[in-house]
Amino acid sequence: MSADPEFAAKAADVIGLYLGPPTNALVLSVDEKPSIQALERKTGYVHTSSGKIVRGIKSTYKRHGTVNLFAALNVATGAIQSKVTAVKKRPDFQAFLDDVVAEVPPSQEVHVILDNYATHKAPKIKAWLARRPHYHIHFTPTSASWINQVERWFAELTRKQIRRGVHTSTNQLEAD
């Protein structure tokens, strides 16, 4: 549980955006999944207790590098916009934000839900936001990034593609 003294107010703010977004506003749930490893896992076949034979993943693997994934979930449509980078630094995050909002009309209100990661609060990010007064940032409570809906998408991506995947290169991991 979050020890954030503003937990209730921050949670209500974010949940309010999900349940009643402002009219004609774009609401984005944004975060990053850092250091996703391209692992070449050994596989074999395992007999389950029900008698089925399934492909099993053994605990031995070979590492082939890492990638970082930035993602923005459009809360209204569920559409995901993402970008894979070799490193996770403030300029990469800012470039991702620029890509995400490139097609947004200058007059449209944009609400961005973020966790409290230091990159999200960096002075250059604050300056970027100051040049866009129609952008509104909503931070999740400290230690409660699970309120950010894009985290749910990361969980499914991990479960379906990353955890049991066999990736012999970062390019293959990125494609998957």
mmCIF file of N, CA and C in Angstrom, residues 90 94-95 97-98 101 105-108 122-137:
data_model
loop_
_atom_site.group_PDB
_atom_site.id
_atom_site.type_symbol
_atom_site.label_atom_id
_atom_site.label_comp_id
_atom_site.label_asym_id
_atom_site.label_seq_id
_atom_site.Cartn_x
_atom_site.Cartn_y
_atom_site.Cartn_z
ATOM 1 N N ARG A 90 16.131 10.749 -20.054
ATOM 2 C CA ARG A 90 15.169 11.821 -20.225
ATOM 3 C C ARG A 90 14.987 12.230 -21.686
ATOM 4 N N GLN A 94 11.394 12.314 -23.613
ATOM 5 C CA GLN A 94 10.891 13.538 -24.240
ATOM 6 C C GLN A 94 10.626 13.319 -25.729
ATOM 7 N N ALA A 95 11.511 12.613 -26.421
ATOM 8 C CA ALA A 95 11.303 12.307 -27.839
ATOM 9 C C ALA A 95 10.060 11.451 -28.026
ATOM 10 N N LEU A 97 7.389 11.444 -26.023
ATOM 11 C CA LEU A 97 6.240 12.342 -25.842
ATOM 12 C C LEU A 97 5.994 13.181 -27.099
ATOM 13 N N ASP A 98 7.078 13.683 -27.704
ATOM 14 C CA ASP A 98 6.933 14.457 -28.945
ATOM 15 C C ASP A 98 6.256 13.628 -30.034
ATOM 16 N N VAL A 101 2.379 13.076 -29.278
ATOM 17 C CA VAL A 101 1.483 14.237 -29.444
ATOM 18 C C VAL A 101 1.661 14.949 -30.776
ATOM 19 N N PRO A 105 -4.019 18.247 -32.279
ATOM 20 C CA PRO A 105 -4.205 19.669 -32.594
ATOM 21 C C PRO A 105 -3.757 20.546 -31.421
ATOM 22 N N PRO A 106 -3.126 21.692 -31.706
ATOM 23 C CA PRO A 106 -2.608 22.543 -30.635
ATOM 24 C C PRO A 106 -3.658 23.027 -29.640
ATOM 25 N N SER A 107 -4.906 23.042 -30.037
ATOM 26 C CA SER A 107 -5.955 23.531 -29.141
ATOM 27 C C SER A 107 -6.566 22.430 -28.268
ATOM 28 N N GLN A 108 -6.253 21.165 -28.550
ATOM 29 C CA GLN A 108 -6.868 20.067 -27.798
ATOM 30 C C GLN A 108 -6.235 19.908 -26.421
ATOM 31 N N ALA A 122 11.681 15.787 -14.405
ATOM 32 C CA ALA A 122 12.940 16.486 -14.701
ATOM 33 C C ALA A 122 12.663 17.922 -15.166
ATOM 34 N N PRO A 123 13.571 18.853 -14.867
ATOM 35 C CA PRO A 123 13.372 20.253 -15.256
ATOM 36 C C PRO A 123 13.099 20.444 -16.755
ATOM 37 N N LYS A 124 13.763 19.674 -17.612
ATOM 38 C CA LYS A 124 13.533 19.828 -19.056
ATOM 39 C C LYS A 124 12.144 19.329 -19.453
ATOM 40 N N ILE A 125 11.640 18.328 -18.759
ATOM 41 C CA ILE A 125 10.271 17.857 -19.019
ATOM 42 C C ILE A 125 9.284 18.915 -18.534
ATOM 43 N N LYS A 126 9.543 19.502 -17.376
ATOM 44 C CA LYS A 126 8.676 20.574 -16.871
ATOM 45 C C LYS A 126 8.666 21.753 -17.837
ATOM 46 N N ALA A 127 9.830 22.087 -18.410
ATOM 47 C CA ALA A 127 9.911 23.181 -19.393
ATOM 48 C C ALA A 127 9.139 22.822 -20.660
ATOM 49 N N TRP A 128 9.226 21.560 -21.076
ATOM 50 C CA TRP A 128 8.489 21.079 -22.254
ATOM 51 C C TRP A 128 6.994 21.260 -22.025
ATOM 52 N N LEU A 129 6.553 20.914 -20.825
ATOM 53 C CA LEU A 129 5.136 21.045 -20.478
ATOM 54 C C LEU A 129 4.714 22.511 -20.371
ATOM 55 N N ALA A 130 5.589 23.348 -19.857
ATOM 56 C CA ALA A 130 5.260 24.770 -19.702
ATOM 57 C C ALA A 130 4.992 25.429 -21.050
ATOM 58 N N ARG A 131 5.613 24.915 -22.098
ATOM 59 C CA ARG A 131 5.369 25.446 -23.449
ATOM 60 C C ARG A 131 4.047 24.944 -24.029
ATOM 61 N N ARG A 132 3.366 24.084 -23.293
ATOM 62 C CA ARG A 132 2.107 23.488 -23.740
ATOM 63 C C ARG A 132 1.076 23.624 -22.621
ATOM 64 N N PRO A 133 0.516 24.812 -22.442
ATOM 65 C CA PRO A 133 -0.388 25.032 -21.299
ATOM 66 C C PRO A 133 -1.677 24.209 -21.353
ATOM 67 N N HIS A 134 -1.998 23.624 -22.506
ATOM 68 C CA HIS A 134 -3.198 22.794 -22.613
ATOM 69 C C HIS A 134 -2.914 21.327 -22.263
ATOM 70 N N TYR A 135 -1.691 21.059 -21.780
ATOM 71 C CA TYR A 135 -1.323 19.727 -21.314
ATOM 72 C C TYR A 135 -1.406 19.714 -19.795
ATOM 73 N N HIS A 136 -1.960 18.656 -19.269
ATOM 74 C CA HIS A 136 -2.128 18.525 -17.829
ATOM 75 C C HIS A 136 -1.551 17.179 -17.391
ATOM 76 N N ILE A 137 -0.661 17.220 -16.408
ATOM 77 C CA ILE A 137 -0.030 16.004 -15.911
ATOM 78 C C ILE A 137 -0.732 15.580 -14.624
#
